[in-house]
Coordinates of C-alpha atoms in Angstrom, one line a residue:
X16 CA 134.4 -41.9 88.2
X17 CA 135.6 -38.3 86.6
X18 CA 133.5 -35.1 86.6
X19 CA 133.3 -33.7 83.2
X20 CA 133.3 -29.8 85.1
X21 CA 137.2 -28.5 85.5
X22 CA 137.5 -27.9 89.2
X23 CA 136.8 -24.6 90.4
X24 CA 140.5 -23.8 91.9
X25 CA 141.5 -24.5 88.3
X26 CA 139.1 -21.5 86.8
X27 CA 140.3 -18.8 89.3
X28 CA 144.1 -19.7 88.0
X29 CA 143.0 -19.1 84.1
X30 CA 141.0 -15.7 85.0
X31 CA 144.1 -14.6 87.0
X32 CA 146.2 -15.5 83.9
X33 CA 143.9 -13.2 81.4
X34 CA 143.7 -10.6 83.7
X35 CA 148.0 -10.0 83.9
X36 CA 148.0 -10.4 80.4
X37 CA 145.5 -7.7 80.0
X38 CA 147.2 -5.5 82.1
X39 CA 151.0 -5.9 80.4
X40 CA 149.4 -4.6 76.8
X41 CA 147.9 -1.9 78.8
X42 CA 151.5 -1.0 80.1
X43 CA 152.8 -1.3 76.7
X44 CA 153.4 1.9 74.7
X45 CA 151.1 3.1 71.6
X46 CA 151.5 3.6 67.8
X47 CA 152.4 7.2 66.4
X48 CA 149.0 7.0 64.7
X49 CA 147.2 5.5 67.9
X50 CA 148.1 8.6 69.8
X51 CA 146.1 10.9 67.2
X52 CA 143.2 8.9 66.8
X53 CA 141.2 11.9 68.2
X54 CA 142.9 14.3 66.7
X55 CA 141.6 14.2 63.3
X56 CA 142.8 17.6 61.7
X57 CA 146.3 16.0 62.1
X58 CA 145.6 12.3 60.3
X59 CA 144.3 14.6 57.6
X60 CA 147.5 16.5 57.4
X61 CA 149.3 13.3 57.1
X62 CA 147.3 11.7 54.4
X63 CA 148.0 15.3 52.9
X64 CA 151.6 15.1 52.8
X65 CA 151.6 11.2 51.8
X66 CA 149.7 12.1 49.0
X67 CA 152.1 14.5 48.2
X68 CA 154.8 12.6 48.2
X69 CA 152.5 9.8 45.7
X70 CA 152.5 12.5 43.2
X71 CA 156.1 13.6 43.8
X72 CA 157.0 10.1 42.6
X73 CA 154.5 9.5 39.7
X74 CA 155.4 13.0 38.0
X75 CA 159.2 11.6 38.6
X76 CA 158.2 8.5 37.0
X77 CA 156.9 10.2 33.8
X78 CA 160.0 12.2 33.6
X79 CA 162.0 9.1 33.9
X80 CA 159.5 7.4 30.9
X81 CA 160.2 10.2 29.0
X82 CA 163.6 10.4 28.9
X83 CA 163.8 6.2 28.6
X84 CA 162.0 6.6 25.9
X85 CA 164.2 9.6 24.2
X86 CA 167.0 7.5 24.7
X87 CA 165.6 4.4 22.9
X88 CA 164.2 7.0 20.4
X89 CA 167.9 8.7 19.8
X90 CA 169.1 4.6 19.2
X91 CA 167.0 4.3 16.2
X92 CA 168.8 4.4 12.9
X93 CA 166.6 6.9 11.4
X94 CA 167.4 9.1 14.3
X95 CA 171.0 9.0 13.6
X96 CA 170.9 9.7 9.6
X97 CA 173.2 12.8 9.7
X98 CA 171.9 15.9 8.7
X99 CA 173.7 15.9 4.9
X100 CA 172.3 12.5 4.2
X101 CA 168.6 13.5 5.2
X102 CA 168.6 16.7 3.3
X103 CA 169.6 14.4 0.4
X104 CA 166.7 12.4 1.1
X105 CA 164.5 15.0 0.9
X106 CA 165.7 16.3 -2.1
X107 CA 164.8 13.5 -4.2
X108 CA 161.6 13.0 -2.6
X109 CA 161.0 16.4 -3.5
X110 CA 162.0 15.9 -6.9
X111 CA 160.1 12.8 -7.4
X112 CA 157.2 14.8 -6.8
X113 CA 154.8 17.1 -9.1
X114 CA 155.1 20.7 -9.0
X115 CA 151.6 21.0 -7.2
X116 CA 152.5 18.5 -4.0
X117 CA 156.5 19.7 -3.8
X118 CA 155.4 22.7 -1.6
X119 CA 153.2 20.5 0.2
X120 CA 155.8 17.9 0.9
X121 CA 157.7 20.5 2.2
X122 CA 155.0 21.4 4.8
X123 CA 154.8 18.3 5.6
X124 CA 158.6 17.2 6.3
X125 CA 158.8 20.3 8.8
X126 CA 155.6 19.3 11.1
X127 CA 157.9 16.1 11.6
X128 CA 159.7 17.4 14.4
X129 CA 162.5 20.1 15.3
X130 CA 165.3 18.3 14.1
X131 CA 163.8 17.7 10.5
X132 CA 162.4 21.2 10.2
X133 CA 166.0 22.7 10.9
X134 CA 167.7 20.4 7.9
X135 CA 164.5 21.5 5.6
X136 CA 165.1 24.9 6.0
X137 CA 169.2 24.6 6.0
X138 CA 168.4 22.8 2.6
X139 CA 168.4 25.0 -0.2
X140 CA 167.7 22.9 -3.3
X141 CA 164.1 21.9 -1.2
X142 CA 163.6 25.9 -1.9
X143 CA 163.6 26.1 -5.7
X144 CA 160.5 25.6 -7.3
X145 CA 158.6 28.5 -7.7
X146 CA 155.1 28.4 -9.1
X147 CA 153.5 32.0 -9.5
X148 CA 149.6 31.1 -9.5
X149 CA 146.6 33.2 -8.5
X150 CA 146.7 31.0 -5.4
X151 CA 149.9 31.6 -4.1
X152 CA 151.0 34.5 -2.0
X153 CA 154.0 36.6 -2.7
X154 CA 155.0 36.4 0.8
X155 CA 155.9 32.5 -0.3
X156 CA 157.6 33.7 -3.7
X157 CA 159.3 35.9 -1.7
X158 CA 160.2 33.4 1.0
X159 CA 161.6 31.1 -1.5
X160 CA 163.5 33.2 -3.2
X161 CA 165.0 33.9 0.3
X162 CA 165.6 30.7 1.4
X163 CA 166.9 29.0 -2.1
X164 CA 170.0 31.4 -1.4
X165 CA 172.5 30.6 -4.8
X166 CA 170.5 27.6 -5.9
X167 CA 169.1 27.0 -9.4
X168 CA 165.8 28.0 -9.5
X169 CA 162.9 26.5 -11.4
X170 CA 159.9 29.5 -12.3
X171 CA 156.8 28.7 -13.6
X172 CA 154.2 31.0 -14.6
X173 CA 150.5 29.4 -14.6
X174 CA 147.5 31.6 -14.9
X175 CA 144.4 31.4 -17.0
X176 CA 141.3 33.4 -17.5
X177 CA 138.7 31.8 -15.4
X178 CA 137.6 33.3 -12.9
X179 CA 140.4 36.3 -12.7
X180 CA 139.9 39.8 -13.2
X181 CA 142.3 41.0 -16.4
X182 CA 143.4 44.1 -14.1
X183 CA 144.8 42.0 -11.0
X184 CA 145.9 39.3 -13.3
X185 CA 148.0 41.7 -14.6
X186 CA 149.1 43.5 -11.5
X187 CA 150.0 40.1 -10.0
X188 CA 152.2 39.1 -13.2
X189 CA 154.3 41.9 -13.1
X190 CA 154.4 41.8 -9.3
X191 CA 155.7 38.1 -9.2
X192 CA 158.3 39.0 -12.1
X193 CA 159.9 42.0 -10.4
X194 CA 160.6 39.9 -7.2
X195 CA 162.0 36.9 -9.6
X196 CA 163.7 39.8 -11.8
X197 CA 167.2 40.0 -9.8
X198 CA 167.2 35.9 -9.5
X199 CA 167.2 35.7 -13.2
X200 CA 170.9 34.7 -13.4
X201 CA 170.5 31.6 -11.2
X202 CA 167.1 30.2 -13.4
X203 CA 167.4 26.7 -14.7
X204 CA 164.2 26.1 -16.1
X205 CA 161.4 29.1 -17.2
X206 CA 158.0 28.3 -17.8
X207 CA 155.1 30.3 -19.1
X208 CA 151.4 29.6 -19.4
X209 CA 149.3 32.9 -20.2
X210 CA 146.0 33.5 -21.0
X211 CA 146.7 36.3 -23.7
X212 CA 150.1 38.1 -25.6
X213 CA 150.2 41.6 -23.3
X214 CA 150.6 39.3 -20.2
X215 CA 153.3 37.5 -21.6
X216 CA 154.5 40.8 -23.3
X217 CA 155.3 42.1 -19.8
X218 CA 156.8 39.1 -18.7
X219 CA 159.3 38.9 -21.3
X220 CA 160.1 42.5 -21.4
X221 CA 161.3 42.1 -18.1
X222 CA 163.7 39.2 -19.1
X223 CA 166.2 41.3 -20.8
X224 CA 169.3 40.2 -17.9
X225 CA 171.7 37.1 -19.1
X226 CA 170.5 33.6 -18.2
X227 CA 173.5 31.3 -17.9
X228 CA 172.2 28.8 -16.1
X229 CA 168.9 28.5 -18.3
X230 CA 167.9 25.2 -19.9
X231 CA 164.7 25.1 -20.7
X232 CA 162.4 27.6 -21.7
X233 CA 158.7 26.9 -22.4
X234 CA 156.4 30.1 -23.6
X235 CA 152.4 29.3 -24.3
X236 CA 149.9 31.7 -24.9
X237 CA 146.3 30.8 -24.3
X238 CA 144.5 33.0 -26.6
X239 CA 146.3 33.2 -29.7
X240 CA 144.2 34.0 -32.1
X241 CA 143.5 37.2 -31.1
X242 CA 145.3 40.1 -32.5
X243 CA 147.2 42.5 -29.7
X244 CA 149.3 44.7 -31.5
X245 CA 152.2 46.0 -30.6
X246 CA 152.8 43.2 -28.0
X247 CA 154.9 41.3 -29.6
X248 CA 158.0 39.4 -27.1
X249 CA 161.3 41.6 -27.4
X250 CA 164.0 39.4 -28.5
X251 CA 166.5 39.2 -27.8
X252 CA 165.5 37.2 -24.7
X253 CA 167.9 37.1 -21.6
X254 CA 169.8 39.6 -23.9
X255 CA 171.1 36.8 -26.1
X256 CA 173.0 34.7 -23.2
X257 CA 171.6 31.1 -22.5
X258 CA 174.7 29.2 -23.0
X259 CA 173.1 26.3 -21.4
X260 CA 170.0 26.2 -23.3
X261 CA 168.9 22.5 -24.3
X262 CA 164.8 22.9 -24.4
X263 CA 162.7 25.2 -26.0
X264 CA 159.5 25.3 -26.7
X265 CA 157.1 28.3 -28.4
X266 CA 153.0 28.3 -28.5
X267 CA 151.4 30.6 -30.4
X268 CA 154.6 33.5 -29.9
X269 CA 155.0 36.0 -32.6
X270 CA 158.3 36.3 -33.9
X271 CA 160.1 39.6 -35.2
X272 CA 163.8 38.0 -35.8
X273 CA 164.2 40.2 -39.0
X274 CA 166.9 38.3 -41.6
X275 CA 169.4 37.4 -38.7
X276 CA 168.0 35.2 -36.1
X277 CA 169.4 36.7 -33.2
X278 CA 168.0 33.9 -30.9
X279 CA 170.9 31.6 -31.7
X280 CA 171.2 29.0 -28.3
X281 CA 174.7 27.4 -29.0
X282 CA 173.6 24.1 -27.3
X283 CA 169.9 23.4 -27.6
X284 CA 169.4 19.4 -27.4
X285 CA 166.2 18.5 -26.8
X286 CA 163.2 19.8 -28.1
X287 CA 162.8 23.0 -30.4
X288 CA 158.8 23.7 -30.7
X289 CA 156.8 26.7 -32.5
X290 CA 153.2 27.3 -33.9
X291 CA 151.5 30.2 -35.6
X292 CA 153.2 33.3 -35.7
X293 CA 156.6 31.2 -36.3
X294 CA 159.7 32.7 -37.6
X295 CA 160.3 32.3 -41.6
X296 CA 161.1 28.9 -42.8
X297 CA 164.7 30.5 -43.5
X298 CA 165.1 31.6 -40.3
X299 CA 163.9 28.0 -38.8
X300 CA 166.7 26.6 -40.9
X301 CA 169.2 28.7 -39.5
X302 CA 168.5 28.8 -36.0
X303 CA 168.4 24.8 -36.8
X304 CA 172.1 25.1 -38.2
X305 CA 172.7 26.6 -35.0
X306 CA 171.7 23.4 -33.1
X307 CA 174.3 20.7 -33.8
X308 CA 173.3 18.7 -30.5
X309 CA 169.6 18.5 -31.6
X310 CA 168.1 15.5 -30.4
X311 CA 164.0 16.6 -30.5
X312 CA 162.6 18.3 -33.0
X313 CA 158.7 19.1 -32.9
X314 CA 157.1 21.7 -35.7
X315 CA 153.5 22.1 -34.8
X316 CA 151.0 24.2 -36.5
X317 CA 152.5 26.3 -38.6
X318 CA 151.2 28.9 -41.0
X319 CA 151.7 28.2 -44.6
X320 CA 154.2 30.6 -46.3
X321 CA 154.8 31.8 -49.6
X322 CA 157.4 29.8 -51.8
X323 CA 159.4 32.9 -52.5
X324 CA 160.6 33.0 -49.1
X325 CA 162.1 29.6 -48.9
X326 CA 164.4 30.2 -52.5
X327 CA 165.8 33.2 -52.3
X328 CA 166.9 35.8 -55.3
X329 CA 170.3 36.2 -54.4
X330 CA 173.1 33.7 -55.5
X331 CA 174.5 34.1 -51.6
X332 CA 171.4 33.3 -49.9
X333 CA 170.8 30.8 -52.4
X334 CA 173.6 29.0 -51.2
X335 CA 173.2 29.3 -47.7
X336 CA 169.7 28.0 -48.2
X337 CA 171.0 25.1 -49.5
X338 CA 173.5 24.5 -47.3
X339 CA 173.5 20.7 -45.8
X340 CA 171.5 20.9 -42.3
X341 CA 173.4 18.6 -39.9
X342 CA 172.1 17.1 -37.1
X343 CA 173.9 13.9 -36.3
X344 CA 171.9 13.6 -32.4
X345 CA 168.4 13.8 -33.7
X346 CA 166.5 10.8 -32.3
X347 CA 163.1 12.2 -32.9
X348 CA 161.2 14.4 -34.9
X349 CA 157.9 15.3 -35.5
X350 CA 156.1 17.7 -37.8
X351 CA 152.2 18.3 -37.0
X352 CA 150.4 20.5 -39.4
X353 CA 153.5 22.3 -40.0
X354 CA 153.1 23.1 -43.6
X355 CA 154.5 20.3 -46.4
X356 CA 156.8 23.0 -48.2
X357 CA 158.6 23.8 -44.9
X358 CA 158.8 20.1 -43.7
X359 CA 160.1 19.2 -47.7
X360 CA 163.0 21.7 -47.1
X361 CA 164.0 20.7 -43.6
X362 CA 163.8 17.1 -44.7
X363 CA 165.5 17.7 -48.5
X364 CA 168.6 19.6 -46.6
X365 CA 169.1 17.8 -43.1
X366 CA 171.3 15.1 -42.5
X367 CA 169.9 12.5 -40.1
X368 CA 172.2 9.6 -39.3
X369 CA 170.4 8.4 -35.9
X370 CA 166.7 9.6 -36.7
X371 CA 164.8 6.9 -34.9
X372 CA 160.9 8.0 -34.4
X373 CA 159.3 10.4 -36.9
X374 CA 155.8 11.4 -37.0
X375 CA 154.0 12.8 -39.8
X376 CA 150.8 14.6 -38.8
X377 CA 148.7 16.4 -41.8
X378 CA 150.9 17.0 -44.7
X379 CA 148.7 16.6 -47.4
X380 CA 150.8 14.6 -50.0
X381 CA 154.2 13.2 -47.7
X382 CA 155.4 11.8 -51.5
X383 CA 158.6 14.4 -50.9
X384 CA 159.5 12.9 -47.8
X385 CA 159.3 9.5 -48.8
X386 CA 161.8 9.9 -51.5
X387 CA 164.2 11.9 -48.8
X388 CA 163.5 8.8 -46.4
X389 CA 164.7 6.5 -49.2
X390 CA 167.8 8.2 -49.6
X391 CA 168.8 8.7 -46.7
X392 CA 168.1 4.8 -45.7
X393 CA 170.5 4.4 -48.6
X394 CA 173.2 5.0 -46.2
X395 CA 172.4 4.9 -42.8
X396 CA 168.8 5.5 -41.1
X397 CA 168.1 3.9 -38.1
X398 CA 164.1 4.2 -38.1
X399 CA 162.4 2.4 -35.4
X400 CA 159.0 4.1 -35.1
X401 CA 156.9 5.9 -38.2
X402 CA 153.7 7.1 -38.0
X403 CA 151.5 8.6 -40.1
X404 CA 148.4 10.5 -39.6
X405 CA 146.0 11.7 -42.4
X406 CA 148.6 12.0 -44.5
X407 CA 148.7 11.1 -48.7
X408 CA 151.5 9.3 -50.5
X409 CA 151.4 6.5 -52.9
X410 CA 151.5 3.1 -52.1
X411 CA 154.7 1.6 -53.9
X412 CA 156.8 4.2 -53.0
X413 CA 155.6 3.8 -49.4
X414 CA 156.4 0.1 -49.7
X415 CA 159.8 0.5 -51.4
X416 CA 160.8 2.9 -48.2
X417 CA 159.5 0.1 -46.0
X418 CA 162.0 -2.0 -47.5
X419 CA 164.9 0.0 -46.7
X420 CA 164.0 0.0 -42.7
X421 CA 165.3 -3.1 -41.5
X422 CA 165.3 -2.0 -37.8
X423 CA 161.3 -0.5 -38.1
X424 CA 159.5 -2.1 -35.0
X425 CA 156.5 0.2 -34.8
X426 CA 154.2 1.3 -37.8
X427 CA 151.4 3.5 -37.2
X428 CA 148.9 4.7 -39.9
X429 CA 145.8 6.5 -38.5
X430 CA 143.1 8.0 -40.9
X431 CA 145.0 7.2 -44.0
X432 CA 142.7 6.2 -46.9
X433 CA 145.8 5.0 -49.5
X434 CA 146.2 2.3 -47.2
X435 CA 144.7 -0.5 -49.2
X436 CA 145.3 -3.8 -50.0
X437 CA 147.9 -3.8 -52.4
X438 CA 150.3 -2.2 -49.5
X439 CA 149.7 -4.8 -47.5
X440 CA 150.2 -7.7 -49.9
X441 CA 153.3 -6.0 -51.1
X442 CA 154.8 -6.1 -47.3
X443 CA 153.8 -9.9 -47.6
X444 CA 155.2 -11.4 -50.5
X445 CA 158.5 -9.0 -51.1
X446 CA 162.0 -11.3 -49.8
X447 CA 163.6 -10.9 -48.0
X448 CA 160.4 -9.7 -46.0
X449 CA 160.5 -6.2 -45.5
X450 CA 160.4 -4.6 -41.8
X451 CA 161.7 -8.0 -40.1
X452 CA 161.5 -6.7 -36.5
X453 CA 158.4 -4.8 -37.1
X454 CA 156.1 -6.1 -33.9
X455 CA 153.7 -3.1 -33.5
X456 CA 151.2 -2.2 -36.3
X457 CA 148.3 0.0 -36.1
X458 CA 145.6 0.7 -38.7
X459 CA 143.4 3.1 -36.6
X460 CA 140.7 4.5 -39.2
X461 CA 142.0 2.8 -42.2
X462 CA 139.0 1.2 -43.8
X463 CA 140.3 0.7 -47.4
X464 CA 142.0 -2.5 -46.9
X465 CA 140.4 -5.7 -47.3
X466 CA 140.3 -8.7 -44.8
X467 CA 142.2 -11.1 -47.0
X468 CA 145.1 -9.0 -47.3
X469 CA 145.4 -8.6 -43.5
X470 CA 145.0 -12.0 -42.6
X471 CA 148.0 -12.8 -45.2
X472 CA 149.9 -10.3 -43.9
X473 CA 149.3 -11.6 -40.4
X474 CA 149.8 -15.3 -41.3
X475 CA 153.0 -14.8 -43.3
X476 CA 154.9 -13.0 -40.3
X477 CA 154.1 -15.5 -37.7
X478 CA 154.8 -18.5 -40.2
X479 CA 158.1 -17.4 -40.7
X480 CA 159.0 -16.1 -37.2
X481 CA 158.0 -19.6 -36.3
X482 CA 159.4 -21.3 -38.7
X483 CA 156.3 -23.5 -39.2
X484 CA 154.6 -24.3 -42.2
X485 CA 150.6 -25.6 -42.7
X486 CA 150.8 -29.1 -44.0
X487 CA 150.4 -29.2 -48.2
X488 CA 147.7 -31.4 -47.6
X489 CA 145.1 -28.8 -46.3
X490 CA 141.7 -29.1 -46.9
X491 CA 140.0 -27.2 -49.9
X492 CA 138.5 -24.8 -47.4
X493 CA 141.9 -23.4 -46.6
X494 CA 142.6 -19.8 -47.2
X495 CA 144.1 -18.1 -50.3
X496 CA 145.7 -16.4 -47.1
X497 CA 147.3 -19.7 -46.3
X498 CA 148.4 -20.8 -49.4
X499 CA 150.4 -17.9 -49.8
X500 CA 152.0 -18.1 -46.6
X501 CA 153.0 -21.2 -47.8
X502 CA 154.2 -20.5 -51.0
X503 CA 156.2 -17.3 -49.5
X504 CA 157.8 -19.6 -46.8
X505 CA 159.1 -22.1 -49.7
X506 CA 160.8 -19.5 -51.3
X507 CA 162.7 -18.1 -48.6
X508 CA 163.9 -21.1 -48.0
X509 CA 164.8 -21.7 -51.5
X510 CA 166.8 -18.2 -52.0
X511 CA 169.9 -17.2 -50.7
X512 CA 168.0 -14.5 -48.2
X513 CA 167.4 -18.0 -46.3
X514 CA 170.6 -17.1 -44.4
X515 CA 168.9 -13.9 -42.7
X516 CA 167.1 -14.5 -39.1
X517 CA 163.3 -14.9 -39.3
X518 CA 161.0 -11.8 -38.9
X519 CA 159.8 -11.3 -35.6
X520 CA 156.2 -12.2 -34.4
X521 CA 153.5 -9.4 -34.8
X522 CA 152.9 -8.4 -30.7
X523 CA 150.0 -5.9 -30.9
X524 CA 147.4 -4.5 -33.8
X525 CA 145.3 -2.0 -33.7
X526 CA 142.0 -2.0 -36.2
X527 CA 139.9 0.4 -34.2
X528 CA 137.1 2.0 -36.2
X529 CA 137.9 -0.6 -39.3
X530 CA 134.5 -1.1 -40.3
X531 CA 135.1 -4.3 -42.4
X532 CA 137.0 -6.1 -39.9
X533 CA 134.0 -7.9 -38.2
X534 CA 134.0 -9.5 -34.6
X535 CA 134.7 -13.1 -36.2
X536 CA 138.0 -11.4 -37.6
X537 CA 139.0 -9.9 -34.6
X538 CA 139.0 -13.1 -32.6
X539 CA 141.0 -14.5 -35.7
X540 CA 143.4 -11.8 -35.1
X541 CA 143.8 -12.7 -31.1
X542 CA 145.1 -16.7 -32.2
X543 CA 147.8 -14.9 -33.9
X544 CA 148.5 -11.5 -32.6
X545 CA 149.0 -11.4 -28.5
X546 CA 147.6 -7.8 -28.2
X547 CA 144.6 -6.7 -30.3
X548 CA 142.8 -3.6 -29.9
X549 CA 139.3 -3.2 -31.8
X550 CA 136.5 -1.4 -31.5
X551 CA 133.1 -2.7 -33.1
X552 CA 130.6 -1.1 -34.7
X553 CA 128.0 -3.2 -34.1
X554 CA 128.1 -3.3 -30.2
X555 CA 130.2 0.5 -29.8
X556 CA 131.7 -0.7 -27.2
X557 CA 136.0 -1.2 -27.2
X558 CA 138.1 -4.2 -26.7
X559 CA 141.2 -5.7 -26.1
X560 CA 142.6 -8.4 -25.4
X561 CA 146.1 -10.0 -24.5
X562 CA 147.0 -13.8 -25.0
X563 CA 150.3 -15.7 -23.4

């Protein structure tokens, strides 16, 4: 039977084997760190050395990451844009912004990166807008003058009397104008908005150098009713040398031009506006004769003149005053409280073959102007918009004029008491139909026409434009206006005018503050007109609808 325990001699052999292995391990050389297990100082130094090496590697890695990011960004399209194209993009962005935000946009662009800042500083056109305000420092004005180099300038003075001392304001204005005066030769637009006449006089007195690049000139005085003697502007401005002038706007500026005006812009073609203290009517006509390229005329708030100033006693002067005023490029004319005598004299002497927009505001009786429009329409008058505000006229005469305006698309009346049912009925029954291209009708504050006349006017144009006619077997409750529209349609097809194209459908009708138009009537209008503007008196709220 075998024993469970190994023999004693085998145990002795195993113990001798373990002792031999242990002695061999002690005889092997120890590792480097094992030699310093008792030397703590040297271990700390080794650890510090390793930490320093790790920190250097981390720093090197961060530097490589930065270089890699720059390399990736340099391959982006926005960073490969040439400086010339980038400067052009900046110019377009600044031009689209308003004057108050253009300076802020330039500053924002310069904060993006050093490259963009250098491009902005090397682009003179970004620094051409110079706005002189109470909040603008003279250092910025001088800085913009220097950075703009020789580019055309856009100068504007904007001051108000609120919160500004008069003495400080005058000093600031004079100081700013002294800075800008040497650069008047490259000013392209000059806008002046000043509280009083002495301040405007201080600026205009320093505008005595030629301005060959000036295109727009605007002068506006806030307090126009105060009497400041001896402070009228010194003329001629810019020594009368403004060959590129295209737009003039004078508000509350007192002129002293004498018999022969010195202010004669050779090529104005956009706008001329004036107000109290304006030149005499003969002076206005002479200025307009020197503006054959005029495209927009605006006469506003001109005080009344004596009739003798229009008709000189001298025969030669009489012939000059009655000389035809040719404005072949004039497209818009606005007469706002300019006096019926002056307005009539201008219209009677003017030839307007391209007039598209005519606005008449607060001119009392405009019957002479309607006569002139009728005569002009017999030859050529492509009028598209006619606006009449608080003026008197003869309805029959006005209807005859509208029959001669086939290109009219917008007809606006505001606070006109002479708009009655007779005018609307006259425009609904005539054949061919007056103003066939009319799409917008405004009857704001017109309360003398009846609802039946307006309904007839709308129905007639709707049925003729759609070439549809209500059935003759209509109910007895049919409106008389519908029957009138049916009769007009039958007459239109029986007459030779049926070959003409049908009139356009009314798209917009405005009956704001028409007290005779109730809520149910407005709802009826919305069935025939896509856009209806109304104000219901009972609710006191305005409503506007748009139907497809």
